[in-house]
C-alpha positions in Angstrom: 10.7 -2.4 -0.5 10.4 -2.3 -4.2 10.8 -5.9 -4.8 7.3 -6.3 -2.1 5.6 -2.9 -3.9 6.2 -4.3 -7.5 4.6 -7.9 -6.6 2.1 -5.8 -4.8 1.4 -3.6 -8.3 1.7 -7.2 -9.9 -1.2 -8.5 -8.4 -3.4 -6.3 -8.2 -2.8 -4.9 -12.2 -4.0 -8.7 -12.6 -7.5 -8.1 -10.7 -6.1 -10.2 -7.6 -6.9 -7.5 -5.0 -6.6 -10.2 -2.0 -3.3 -11.1 -3.1 -2.2 -7.4 -3.7 -3.5 -6.1 -0.2 -1.4 -9.6 1.3 1.7 -8.9 -0.2 1.8 -4.8 0.4 0.3 -4.7 3.9 3.8 -5.9 5.4 5.0 -2.8 4.1 3.4 -0.5 6.5 5.1 -2.0 9.5 8.4 -2.6 7.2 8.5 1.4 6.3 7.7 2.6 9.9 10.7 0.2 11.2 13.2 1.9 8.3 11.7 5.5 9.1 11.0 5.4 5.4 7.9 7.6 5.2 8.2 9.6 2.0 5.3 8.4 0.2 7.1 9.6 -3.2 10.2 7.2 -3.1 8.2 3.7 -3.5 4.8 4.5 -4.6 3.1 1.3 -2.7 0.5 3.0 -0.7 -1.9 3.8 -3.2 -1.8 0.4 -4.6 -3.2 -0.9 -0.8 -5.2 1.8 -0.7 -6.8 0.7 -4.1 -6.4 -3.0 -3.0 -8.1 -2.9 -0.2 -11.3 -0.9 -1.3 -12.0 -3.1 -4.6 -11.6 -6.3 -1.4 -14.1 -4.6 0.4 -12.4 -3.4 3.0 -13.1 0.2 2.8 -12.3 1.3 6.4 -8.5 0.1 6.3 -8.7 2.0 3.0 -9.5 5.1 4.6 -6.3 5.0 7.3 -4.4 4.1 4.6 -5.5 7.5 2.6 -5.1 9.7 6.1 -1.8 8.6 6.1 -1.3 9.6 2.6 -2.8 12.7 3.1 -0.8 13.7 6.1 2.6 12.5 4.2 1.5 14.8 1.2 0.9 18.2 3.4 
């Protein structure tokens, strides 16, 4: 999880939003499969949300934001 998150963060920090989203999206299924829903353990979801928004995929980003909102409460 850490390596994938770092790769996605690197892509995002270099302005490659499509590549960042593609790198980070598999983490959704992976963390679900591993029952690792704690958002503070590895902070990848905010990067995915930002990448999706910047890539023009606001609806998908909203779904991620809702997950973060539920996890924080």
